[in-house]
Amino acid sequence: MSQRVVVTYAAPLVFLSTDHWKQIYASLVSQLPLRNLHWKSPSRPTIRTIQELDVKLTPLETLRDDQTASQVPQSVLEKPLLNIYVFICEDSEAYKATTRKQIKDWHASITQRKNQEWLLVHVVRPDQSVAQGRLFQMKTSVLDKVKADFNTDKKDRCVQLVWSADKDNPTVWADLISKIKEGILSAFDAALTQREEEVRRSESQRQMPGWNFCTFFILKESLASSLEGMNLYEDALQQYYELEATFFQVLREKNLSWFGPFITPSSSDDSAPLLSATKKPYRDLILANTISVFDFRVYLLARQCALLSKLGDLEQICRKTVTFLTTFGRTLRDVEDTLPPFFIESWVYSSALSVVDQCDEWARPLEWGKNAAARYSAVKGELVELARHQLDILGIAAHHLPRRPPFSLALPADYDASKEAQVTDASQTISKAELTSALEDSDRFYELYVSVTNRAIELYVSAGRRKFALKLHGSLAALDVHRGRLSTALQTYTSLPAHYSPHGWTSLEAFMLNRALDIHAAAEKPKDREWIHILLHFLRAYVDDLGKDLLLSKQDSEAYVGRLVMALKDAAHELDSDTPYPDHPALSMSIADYDAKLAETRDGSLLKVVVQNRLPCELPVDEVELQLSGRENSRISFTDKVSRLAPGRNELTLFCPSSSAGTYTLFSTQISVARLHFQWKHAKTPKQIRVGHVPTLVHVPRDLKALDVRLKQPPRMELGTPATVMLILSTGRNDVATARVQLNAPSGIQFKYQEADVGGDDAPPMRKEHDSVTFLDLKRGQTVVATVPHSDASAYHFMRVSVTVEYVTTSEPDFTRTLRLSRVVATALPVAIVVEDFFRGTRLFTRFTLSTTSHQHVRVRSTQLLSPNEADGVKVTSCLTQKSSVMTITPAQPGRFLFQMDANRGQVRDPLQLQISYRMLREEVESLIELAVGEVVSETPALDDSRQDMVDKLVQALETDASWVELYGVTGELVVPGVTPADDLVGSGLRRVLQVLSRCRSPISFGEWREIVIPVDVPQIHIVAAARLQILENPFSMEKSEKRALPLYAGQPISALLTVHTSFHWAPPEDTKVESYMMRYDIEDLTQDWLVSGRKRGDFLAKDGETFSVPITLIALHHGELALPKIGVTALPIPGEHRMRSNVVPGCEAHQVHGAEKVLVLPRGGRTTFVVNMGPANTSM
């Protein structure tokens, strides 16, 4: 129904017959269609943009007169919207003579036409012989005359077209095309406004006698056709929506006198394309008031969908069609008796598939995004599924399908079984050939049924609607069962529940699995692994409420499930390998007591759990297991051998042979039936913990009487020797036959088990392997101490070691226990050592500064600097008085130790050894607490079981509050803060321990001390220089007097003597034969205090034990106590010796003998006059 905009053209007949006009016409047509038109209508709030408008250029004389036009309302585009007159006029005389009269005649005929615009186009053809200025003047004068004669309403309808060789340039046509757009929109707006007024006038008369809906429909539809012709599809679609609303209002008023019968089906109505608006003369039927409601609704839908297709909204087309076929099909059920047999099913089937085909054809030129394509496929799938529902109805009526779910779900509520006798007649009245043949032949029906279903499945899959696709797969499986294809049906029913379960479709899942079990039994297949999985999936659905009502094949569900469970047990024993099944809802396990209990008589702990059996019968099982997870992914397992689980709640006590204490999280649970394992994972991810899913915590207490392993640093550490770790294994209550120990450091440190060694007199036999060490025949209460060397760990301050002990006790020789522990061993030295050497002639002073490398305090008992070989001629003397007290090194207070060394010149000196006896304050306090607790326990043996609890409580109190440190460091009294003993046996023991700890004691009297041995090289240097600056009494005196008689004044020359004493005592042995070195002295330049006169800098020859001197003069620049200038002494390169292409410079260290001296300089004497202003004289007196 869409029409093109008509634009007429006229010109003088002579001009129309020329080639010039043909060129102009062809160029003008090439500028079409028009683009980017902006229409602003007073009746619409916003500007409408027309992206593209097709225009038809027609000669004016070919149009018919208005008197012969049809009286039926048509589109406003039936008549031209714009009339163009094209002329050529070269000068004003020609215009006056002929051209003006021709334009007037054309103008007179055009202005009589209503709602049409006109436009005069003056074509200018430039002449090569005419100057540009003159040509411009000529063109302007003709155009002005045309505008003056015809632009009477102040609207410019004249435009000039300069015809040149560049005629295809869009800028040449810009003015003309703009005027054409303006004229078309102006005329269209006027015509549309008039038509809208007519529609409003007709609609306002709806309640008056004689008003006709069909006449009103044709009138309003002309508006839609006009807007559609202008490519204003949304506005045109709105007109049809308003017409549909008016029709529904008329329908509610039950005033259908303007229509024919409700439906008069023709022979092809049940199979004709639904969206075809030309399959019937719908407008003629409407004008004749004989159109049926059925045809009217179909025509109205077809027109709406045609406009939606031009908008590219195919998704909306499919949605409207689904809604229309569903709702109007339900309306047709009311008059089904007047229709041919199965007319509704055939019409809905054909219409749905025809809409899908039509939309696919419209969709070919469109570009789809991913989401849009998915939505489009989804609604097409709904249409195809709607067609499939009609096949369900027809198949049941023709007895090709059984009347039971899922096929019977498509039957209407008022389905009459007597209609099944009309199937033979339906094959004569249904015009859809594929339906007719399907009703007559069951194989063709099944083929058609599967084809349509698969088509819907493909559309749903491409749309991402898995649930809808799976539902249709289930119907195909039901069809296979009906057709006796049990193997195919079993495969389908078995695969579908895995897709239903994630979406919570429990009822469908249970139905599918129940059908799968029945088909499996009917096919007499073995109860293998596949059958077990089908049964387990069925039991999963059964325990939910929606699943219990779907046991369609059995009346007594409990007995039925009981038989299945017993068959499951037999099938599980026949499995050839372990089969896990995760998260089955029929069983669940929870912890009843989150504090495990010790087994007391043997290593291990007990944990109470509750197993919930949601099945209505007993479940035979073999073992129940619960696994906990600790630090660094360590695992411990609690197990119990159980024969059966009763329905409901079952309380069990599980045993774990491991004595690994600590707080664990619930990791997994497992219930085993032969080789079938029901498993549940309980570990929480960090994301789950953040949203509030807190893991389940279980506390396993420490068993003080169980086997235990500790790792410590060796008591003596000597740098430069292989690193070792001390392994301490305590057997506790156990007589251990074998104990295999493995150490693993995550940092990559390798342990050398082949070099391990066991100390002590009662050392047990030991078997060394490349990856472990095994101790044999250990007695109850025995403690084994072994040293295990390891690779270099100096890059780490601490080494975290995972300890795994596999041991077998003599009381349970068939049971291997596994103990997993995590221990931290310090690898770095607890103190950092800074060495400072001070050479003073033949003596060397060495100062060691010890500072702690962590936040902990270090207790140092003694430091010694030892010479391993007294024959080296090195004598070491401590410069500090050795006291019996212990020094404490803190992060804020380092310790300093000074030693003096005397050595013979020229001898090779071996490295010395710095030996430090120390222990950590924490170790000292812990050992003191253990001693105090042991003393109290020896007095009260009943406290033996609470020994470790008391130690832990006291240590925790000391960790919480550090106020005890200062008092303990001074007096040795340990006052534990924040401990309030209870009024019981343990509380009285704690009070006694606190009393013991509060005694004053020396730290040397208890506990063990560690030693660090650090090699220290004896330093060497070629030259030791002692520089000195002495003040002399006079320039002629070369010695410093003990008492200076004359004072020193500022500005006075002062005689001084510079001396440098050199010593080669600490020179390397290979350089002892060198007798002299060239050296240089340089006096410090203190320009603010002193002026120096004399040799400020000079070279001299230095010899061992000799003194170089030079006199200088000093002048103090100001008075006060002044420090004397310092003297820099450096060695010069040795002539003739080179190393690595550079000069050899001997090592030299110089110290200032006068570095601490200061001289008093007095100010110079003299008289100074000051004038003081006393203010103005007082004349009042």
Short mmCIF file of N, CA and C in Angstrom, two decimals, residues 591-725:
data_model
loop_
_atom_site.label_atom_id
_atom_site.label_comp_id
_atom_site.label_asym_id
_atom_site.label_seq_id
_atom_site.Cartn_x
_atom_site.Cartn_y
_atom_site.Cartn_z
N ILE A 591 28.44 -32.11 62.10
CA ILE A 591 29.23 -32.33 63.30
C ILE A 591 28.36 -32.01 64.52
N ALA A 592 28.29 -32.96 65.44
CA ALA A 592 27.49 -32.75 66.65
C ALA A 592 28.25 -31.98 67.71
N ASP A 593 29.54 -32.23 67.84
CA ASP A 593 30.37 -31.56 68.86
C ASP A 593 31.62 -31.06 68.15
N TYR A 594 31.81 -29.73 68.17
CA TYR A 594 32.92 -29.15 67.42
C TYR A 594 34.25 -29.23 68.18
N ASP A 595 34.24 -29.80 69.38
CA ASP A 595 35.46 -30.04 70.14
C ASP A 595 35.70 -31.54 70.18
N ALA A 596 36.73 -31.98 69.47
CA ALA A 596 37.06 -33.40 69.48
C ALA A 596 37.58 -33.81 70.86
N LYS A 597 37.43 -35.08 71.19
CA LYS A 597 37.88 -35.61 72.47
C LYS A 597 39.07 -36.55 72.24
N LEU A 598 39.98 -36.60 73.22
CA LEU A 598 41.13 -37.49 73.12
C LEU A 598 40.70 -38.93 73.37
N ALA A 599 41.38 -39.86 72.68
CA ALA A 599 41.07 -41.28 72.87
C ALA A 599 41.63 -41.81 74.19
N GLU A 600 42.52 -41.06 74.85
CA GLU A 600 43.08 -41.35 76.17
C GLU A 600 44.01 -42.56 76.15
N THR A 601 43.54 -43.75 75.80
CA THR A 601 44.36 -44.95 75.91
C THR A 601 45.30 -45.16 74.72
N ARG A 602 45.13 -44.43 73.68
CA ARG A 602 45.97 -44.55 72.48
C ARG A 602 46.01 -43.20 71.77
N ASP A 603 46.98 -43.06 70.90
CA ASP A 603 47.10 -41.81 70.14
C ASP A 603 45.89 -41.65 69.23
N GLY A 604 45.32 -40.48 69.24
CA GLY A 604 44.18 -40.20 68.37
C GLY A 604 43.10 -39.44 69.11
N SER A 605 42.03 -39.09 68.36
CA SER A 605 40.93 -38.32 68.92
C SER A 605 39.61 -38.81 68.35
N LEU A 606 38.52 -38.46 69.04
CA LEU A 606 37.17 -38.89 68.69
C LEU A 606 36.32 -37.67 68.36
N LEU A 607 35.41 -37.83 67.38
CA LEU A 607 34.54 -36.73 66.96
C LEU A 607 33.13 -37.27 66.75
N LYS A 608 32.16 -36.61 67.36
CA LYS A 608 30.77 -37.02 67.23
C LYS A 608 30.12 -36.32 66.03
N VAL A 609 29.44 -37.12 65.20
CA VAL A 609 28.77 -36.59 64.02
C VAL A 609 27.35 -37.12 63.97
N VAL A 610 26.53 -36.47 63.12
CA VAL A 610 25.15 -36.89 62.90
C VAL A 610 24.97 -37.09 61.40
N VAL A 611 24.52 -38.30 61.02
CA VAL A 611 24.26 -38.61 59.61
C VAL A 611 22.75 -38.67 59.44
N GLN A 612 22.23 -37.88 58.52
CA GLN A 612 20.79 -37.81 58.27
C GLN A 612 20.47 -38.60 57.00
N ASN A 613 19.62 -39.60 57.14
CA ASN A 613 19.18 -40.42 56.01
C ASN A 613 17.77 -40.01 55.63
N ARG A 614 17.61 -39.37 54.49
CA ARG A 614 16.30 -38.86 54.07
C ARG A 614 15.50 -39.89 53.27
N LEU A 615 16.06 -41.06 53.06
CA LEU A 615 15.31 -42.12 52.37
C LEU A 615 14.34 -42.78 53.34
N PRO A 616 13.25 -43.39 52.84
CA PRO A 616 12.27 -44.02 53.75
C PRO A 616 12.69 -45.41 54.22
N CYS A 617 13.90 -45.83 53.85
CA CYS A 617 14.33 -47.19 54.22
C CYS A 617 15.77 -47.14 54.70
N GLU A 618 16.24 -48.27 55.28
CA GLU A 618 17.63 -48.36 55.71
C GLU A 618 18.55 -48.37 54.50
N LEU A 619 19.73 -47.78 54.69
CA LEU A 619 20.73 -47.77 53.63
C LEU A 619 21.94 -48.57 54.10
N PRO A 620 22.26 -49.69 53.46
CA PRO A 620 23.45 -50.45 53.86
C PRO A 620 24.72 -49.72 53.43
N VAL A 621 25.65 -49.52 54.38
CA VAL A 621 26.89 -48.81 54.10
C VAL A 621 28.04 -49.61 54.71
N ASP A 622 29.27 -49.20 54.38
CA ASP A 622 30.47 -49.86 54.89
C ASP A 622 31.30 -48.94 55.79
N GLU A 623 31.42 -47.66 55.42
CA GLU A 623 32.29 -46.78 56.17
C GLU A 623 31.80 -45.34 56.07
N VAL A 624 32.00 -44.60 57.16
CA VAL A 624 31.69 -43.17 57.20
C VAL A 624 32.99 -42.44 57.50
N GLU A 625 33.29 -41.43 56.69
CA GLU A 625 34.56 -40.72 56.82
C GLU A 625 34.32 -39.21 56.81
N LEU A 626 35.06 -38.51 57.65
CA LEU A 626 35.03 -37.04 57.70
C LEU A 626 36.47 -36.55 57.66
N GLN A 627 36.73 -35.59 56.79
CA GLN A 627 38.09 -35.08 56.61
C GLN A 627 38.15 -33.61 56.98
N LEU A 628 39.18 -33.26 57.78
CA LEU A 628 39.40 -31.88 58.21
C LEU A 628 40.65 -31.34 57.52
N SER A 629 40.66 -30.03 57.32
CA SER A 629 41.79 -29.37 56.66
C SER A 629 42.40 -28.36 57.63
N GLY A 630 43.73 -28.41 57.72
CA GLY A 630 44.43 -27.50 58.60
C GLY A 630 45.32 -26.55 57.85
N ARG A 631 46.32 -26.03 58.52
CA ARG A 631 47.24 -25.10 57.90
C ARG A 631 48.05 -25.79 56.82
N GLU A 632 48.36 -25.01 55.80
CA GLU A 632 49.19 -25.48 54.70
C GLU A 632 48.62 -26.76 54.09
N ASN A 633 47.28 -26.81 53.98
CA ASN A 633 46.58 -27.92 53.31
C ASN A 633 46.83 -29.28 53.97
N SER A 634 47.14 -29.30 55.26
CA SER A 634 47.26 -30.58 55.95
C SER A 634 45.87 -31.18 56.15
N ARG A 635 45.79 -32.52 56.14
CA ARG A 635 44.51 -33.22 56.23
C ARG A 635 44.58 -34.26 57.34
N ILE A 636 43.49 -34.41 58.09
CA ILE A 636 43.32 -35.52 59.01
C ILE A 636 41.93 -36.10 58.79
N SER A 637 41.79 -37.41 58.95
CA SER A 637 40.53 -38.09 58.64
C SER A 637 40.00 -38.81 59.87
N PHE A 638 38.68 -38.69 60.10
CA PHE A 638 37.96 -39.42 61.13
C PHE A 638 37.08 -40.46 60.43
N THR A 639 37.14 -41.70 60.86
CA THR A 639 36.40 -42.77 60.19
C THR A 639 35.70 -43.65 61.22
N ASP A 640 34.73 -44.44 60.69
CA ASP A 640 34.04 -45.42 61.52
C ASP A 640 33.43 -46.46 60.59
N LYS A 641 33.53 -47.72 60.97
CA LYS A 641 32.94 -48.82 60.21
C LYS A 641 31.49 -48.98 60.65
N VAL A 642 30.56 -48.81 59.69
CA VAL A 642 29.12 -48.86 59.98
C VAL A 642 28.48 -49.84 59.00
N SER A 643 27.52 -50.60 59.46
CA SER A 643 26.86 -51.57 58.58
C SER A 643 25.64 -50.99 57.89
N ARG A 644 24.89 -50.14 58.56
CA ARG A 644 23.68 -49.58 57.93
C ARG A 644 23.34 -48.25 58.58
N LEU A 645 22.59 -47.44 57.85
CA LEU A 645 22.09 -46.16 58.33
C LEU A 645 20.57 -46.23 58.34
N ALA A 646 19.98 -46.04 59.52
CA ALA A 646 18.53 -46.07 59.64
C ALA A 646 17.92 -44.80 59.07
N PRO A 647 16.64 -44.86 58.70
CA PRO A 647 16.00 -43.62 58.21
C PRO A 647 16.00 -42.55 59.30
N GLY A 648 16.29 -41.34 58.91
CA GLY A 648 16.30 -40.24 59.86
C GLY A 648 17.68 -39.99 60.42
N ARG A 649 17.75 -39.71 61.74
CA ARG A 649 18.97 -39.26 62.40
C ARG A 649 19.80 -40.44 62.90
N ASN A 650 21.11 -40.42 62.62
CA ASN A 650 22.04 -41.45 63.08
C ASN A 650 23.22 -40.76 63.74
N GLU A 651 23.45 -41.04 65.04
CA GLU A 651 24.58 -40.45 65.76
C GLU A 651 25.75 -41.44 65.76
N LEU A 652 26.93 -40.97 65.33
CA LEU A 652 28.11 -41.81 65.21
C LEU A 652 29.30 -41.12 65.87
N THR A 653 30.28 -41.91 66.31
CA THR A 653 31.54 -41.39 66.85
C THR A 653 32.67 -41.87 65.96
N LEU A 654 33.36 -40.94 65.33
CA LEU A 654 34.43 -41.25 64.40
C LEU A 654 35.78 -41.13 65.10
N PHE A 655 36.76 -41.94 64.66
CA PHE A 655 38.08 -41.97 65.28
C PHE A 655 39.14 -41.52 64.27
N CYS A 656 40.08 -40.70 64.74
CA CYS A 656 41.22 -40.27 63.93
C CYS A 656 42.50 -40.70 64.63
N PRO A 657 43.34 -41.51 63.99
CA PRO A 657 44.57 -41.98 64.64
C PRO A 657 45.65 -40.91 64.75
N SER A 658 45.49 -39.79 64.06
CA SER A 658 46.51 -38.75 64.09
C SER A 658 46.36 -37.92 65.36
N SER A 659 47.49 -37.53 65.93
CA SER A 659 47.47 -36.70 67.14
C SER A 659 47.83 -35.25 66.82
N SER A 660 47.59 -34.82 65.58
CA SER A 660 47.89 -33.43 65.19
C SER A 660 46.86 -32.51 65.81
N ALA A 661 47.27 -31.70 66.75
CA ALA A 661 46.35 -30.80 67.45
C ALA A 661 46.21 -29.49 66.67
N GLY A 662 45.14 -28.76 66.98
CA GLY A 662 44.94 -27.46 66.37
C GLY A 662 43.50 -27.25 66.00
N THR A 663 43.24 -26.14 65.30
CA THR A 663 41.90 -25.80 64.82
C THR A 663 41.84 -26.09 63.33
N TYR A 664 40.85 -26.86 62.93
CA TYR A 664 40.71 -27.30 61.55
C TYR A 664 39.37 -26.84 61.00
N THR A 665 39.27 -26.84 59.68
CA THR A 665 38.00 -26.56 59.01
C THR A 665 37.49 -27.83 58.37
N LEU A 666 36.18 -27.95 58.33
CA LEU A 666 35.56 -29.12 57.70
C LEU A 666 35.84 -29.07 56.20
N PHE A 667 36.50 -30.11 55.70
CA PHE A 667 36.89 -30.14 54.29
C PHE A 667 35.95 -31.01 53.45
N SER A 668 35.70 -32.23 53.87
CA SER A 668 34.84 -33.12 53.08
C SER A 668 34.29 -34.21 53.98
N THR A 669 33.21 -34.84 53.50
CA THR A 669 32.63 -36.00 54.17
C THR A 669 32.36 -37.05 53.11
N GLN A 670 32.32 -38.31 53.54
CA GLN A 670 32.14 -39.41 52.59
C GLN A 670 31.46 -40.58 53.28
N ILE A 671 30.50 -41.20 52.58
CA ILE A 671 29.83 -42.41 53.03
C ILE A 671 30.00 -43.43 51.92
N SER A 672 30.56 -44.59 52.26
CA SER A 672 30.91 -45.59 51.25
C SER A 672 29.96 -46.77 51.33
N VAL A 673 29.49 -47.17 50.14
CA VAL A 673 28.72 -48.40 49.97
C VAL A 673 29.52 -49.25 49.00
N ALA A 674 30.27 -50.20 49.54
CA ALA A 674 31.19 -50.99 48.71
C ALA A 674 32.11 -50.04 47.95
N ARG A 675 32.07 -50.06 46.62
CA ARG A 675 32.97 -49.21 45.83
C ARG A 675 32.27 -47.94 45.35
N LEU A 676 31.09 -47.68 45.90
CA LEU A 676 30.35 -46.45 45.60
C LEU A 676 30.55 -45.49 46.77
N HIS A 677 31.02 -44.28 46.47
CA HIS A 677 31.36 -43.31 47.53
C HIS A 677 30.52 -42.05 47.36
N PHE A 678 29.65 -41.79 48.33
CA PHE A 678 28.92 -40.52 48.37
C PHE A 678 29.84 -39.47 49.01
N GLN A 679 30.08 -38.38 48.30
CA GLN A 679 31.04 -37.38 48.76
C GLN A 679 30.40 -36.00 48.79
N TRP A 680 30.86 -35.21 49.78
CA TRP A 680 30.41 -33.83 49.92
C TRP A 680 31.62 -32.96 50.22
N LYS A 681 31.78 -31.87 49.50
CA LYS A 681 32.85 -30.92 49.75
C LYS A 681 32.30 -29.76 50.59
N HIS A 682 33.02 -29.43 51.64
CA HIS A 682 32.57 -28.36 52.55
C HIS A 682 33.55 -27.19 52.61
N ALA A 683 34.65 -27.27 51.89
CA ALA A 683 35.64 -26.18 51.93
C ALA A 683 35.04 -24.92 51.32
N LYS A 684 35.33 -23.77 51.92
CA LYS A 684 34.80 -22.49 51.46
C LYS A 684 35.89 -21.73 50.71
N THR A 685 35.50 -21.14 49.60
CA THR A 685 36.42 -20.30 48.85
C THR A 685 36.49 -18.91 49.49
N PRO A 686 37.54 -18.15 49.22
CA PRO A 686 37.60 -16.77 49.78
C PRO A 686 36.40 -15.93 49.39
N LYS A 687 35.87 -16.12 48.20
CA LYS A 687 34.70 -15.34 47.78
C LYS A 687 33.48 -15.70 48.62
N GLN A 688 33.29 -17.00 48.92
CA GLN A 688 32.17 -17.42 49.77
C GLN A 688 32.31 -16.87 51.18
N ILE A 689 33.53 -16.85 51.69
CA ILE A 689 33.75 -16.34 53.05
C ILE A 689 33.42 -14.85 53.11
N ARG A 690 33.76 -14.11 52.03
CA ARG A 690 33.48 -12.67 52.03
C ARG A 690 31.99 -12.37 52.06
N VAL A 691 31.17 -13.23 51.48
CA VAL A 691 29.72 -12.98 51.46
C VAL A 691 29.02 -13.59 52.66
N GLY A 692 29.78 -14.12 53.62
CA GLY A 692 29.16 -14.56 54.87
C GLY A 692 29.08 -16.05 55.09
N HIS A 693 29.59 -16.89 54.16
CA HIS A 693 29.55 -18.34 54.35
C HIS A 693 30.78 -18.74 55.17
N VAL A 694 30.61 -18.80 56.48
CA VAL A 694 31.73 -19.05 57.38
C VAL A 694 32.03 -20.55 57.39
N PRO A 695 33.30 -20.95 57.30
CA PRO A 695 33.62 -22.38 57.34
C PRO A 695 33.37 -22.97 58.73
N THR A 696 33.13 -24.27 58.76
CA THR A 696 32.89 -24.99 60.01
C THR A 696 34.24 -25.30 60.67
N LEU A 697 34.41 -24.88 61.92
CA LEU A 697 35.67 -25.05 62.63
C LEU A 697 35.55 -26.18 63.65
N VAL A 698 36.61 -26.98 63.72
CA VAL A 698 36.69 -28.09 64.67
C VAL A 698 38.01 -27.97 65.42
N HIS A 699 37.95 -28.07 66.76
CA HIS A 699 39.16 -27.98 67.58
C HIS A 699 39.57 -29.37 68.02
N VAL A 700 40.81 -29.72 67.69
CA VAL A 700 41.38 -31.00 68.13
C VAL A 700 42.38 -30.70 69.23
N PRO A 701 42.16 -31.21 70.46
CA PRO A 701 43.06 -30.86 71.58
C PRO A 701 44.42 -31.53 71.43
N ARG A 702 45.37 -30.99 72.15
CA ARG A 702 46.72 -31.53 72.12
C ARG A 702 46.82 -32.70 73.08
N ASP A 703 47.39 -33.79 72.60
CA ASP A 703 47.58 -34.97 73.42
C ASP A 703 49.02 -34.98 73.91
N LEU A 704 49.20 -34.67 75.20
CA LEU A 704 50.56 -34.57 75.75
C LEU A 704 51.26 -35.92 75.84
N LYS A 705 50.49 -36.99 75.79
CA LYS A 705 51.08 -38.32 75.92
C LYS A 705 51.26 -39.01 74.58
N ALA A 706 50.99 -38.29 73.51
CA ALA A 706 51.13 -38.88 72.18
C ALA A 706 52.53 -38.62 71.65
N LEU A 707 52.87 -39.34 70.60
CA LEU A 707 54.15 -39.12 69.94
C LEU A 707 54.22 -37.70 69.40
N ASP A 708 55.40 -37.07 69.55
CA ASP A 708 55.54 -35.67 69.14
C ASP A 708 56.95 -35.48 68.58
N VAL A 709 57.06 -34.49 67.70
CA VAL A 709 58.33 -34.14 67.08
C VAL A 709 58.50 -32.64 67.17
N ARG A 710 59.69 -32.21 67.63
CA ARG A 710 60.03 -30.80 67.66
C ARG A 710 61.31 -30.56 66.87
N LEU A 711 61.44 -29.36 66.34
CA LEU A 711 62.64 -28.97 65.61
C LEU A 711 63.22 -27.73 66.27
N LYS A 712 64.54 -27.73 66.48
CA LYS A 712 65.19 -26.59 67.12
C LYS A 712 66.52 -26.33 66.44
N GLN A 713 67.02 -25.14 66.68
CA GLN A 713 68.38 -24.86 66.27
C GLN A 713 69.35 -25.66 67.14
N PRO A 714 70.47 -26.07 66.60
CA PRO A 714 71.46 -26.77 67.44
C PRO A 714 72.00 -25.83 68.52
N PRO A 715 72.43 -26.37 69.67
CA PRO A 715 72.90 -25.50 70.77
C PRO A 715 74.16 -24.72 70.41
N ARG A 716 74.92 -25.21 69.44
CA ARG A 716 76.14 -24.50 69.05
C ARG A 716 76.11 -24.29 67.54
N MET A 717 76.23 -23.00 67.13
CA MET A 717 76.24 -22.65 65.71
C MET A 717 77.58 -22.01 65.40
N GLU A 718 78.23 -22.55 64.39
CA GLU A 718 79.52 -22.03 63.98
C GLU A 718 79.44 -21.67 62.50
N LEU A 719 79.63 -20.39 62.22
CA LEU A 719 79.57 -19.94 60.84
C LEU A 719 80.68 -20.58 60.03
N GLY A 720 80.33 -20.94 58.79
CA GLY A 720 81.30 -21.58 57.93
C GLY A 720 81.21 -23.08 57.94
N THR A 721 80.42 -23.66 58.84
CA THR A 721 80.22 -25.11 58.89
C THR A 721 78.83 -25.43 58.33
N PRO A 722 78.58 -26.68 57.87
CA PRO A 722 77.26 -27.03 57.32
C PRO A 722 76.14 -26.78 58.32
N ALA A 723 75.04 -26.25 57.80
CA ALA A 723 73.88 -25.95 58.65
C ALA A 723 73.17 -27.25 59.03
N THR A 724 72.69 -27.30 60.26
CA THR A 724 71.97 -28.47 60.76
C THR A 724 70.74 -28.02 61.52
N VAL A 725 69.81 -28.97 61.67
CA VAL A 725 68.63 -28.74 62.49
C VAL A 725 68.54 -29.90 63.48
#
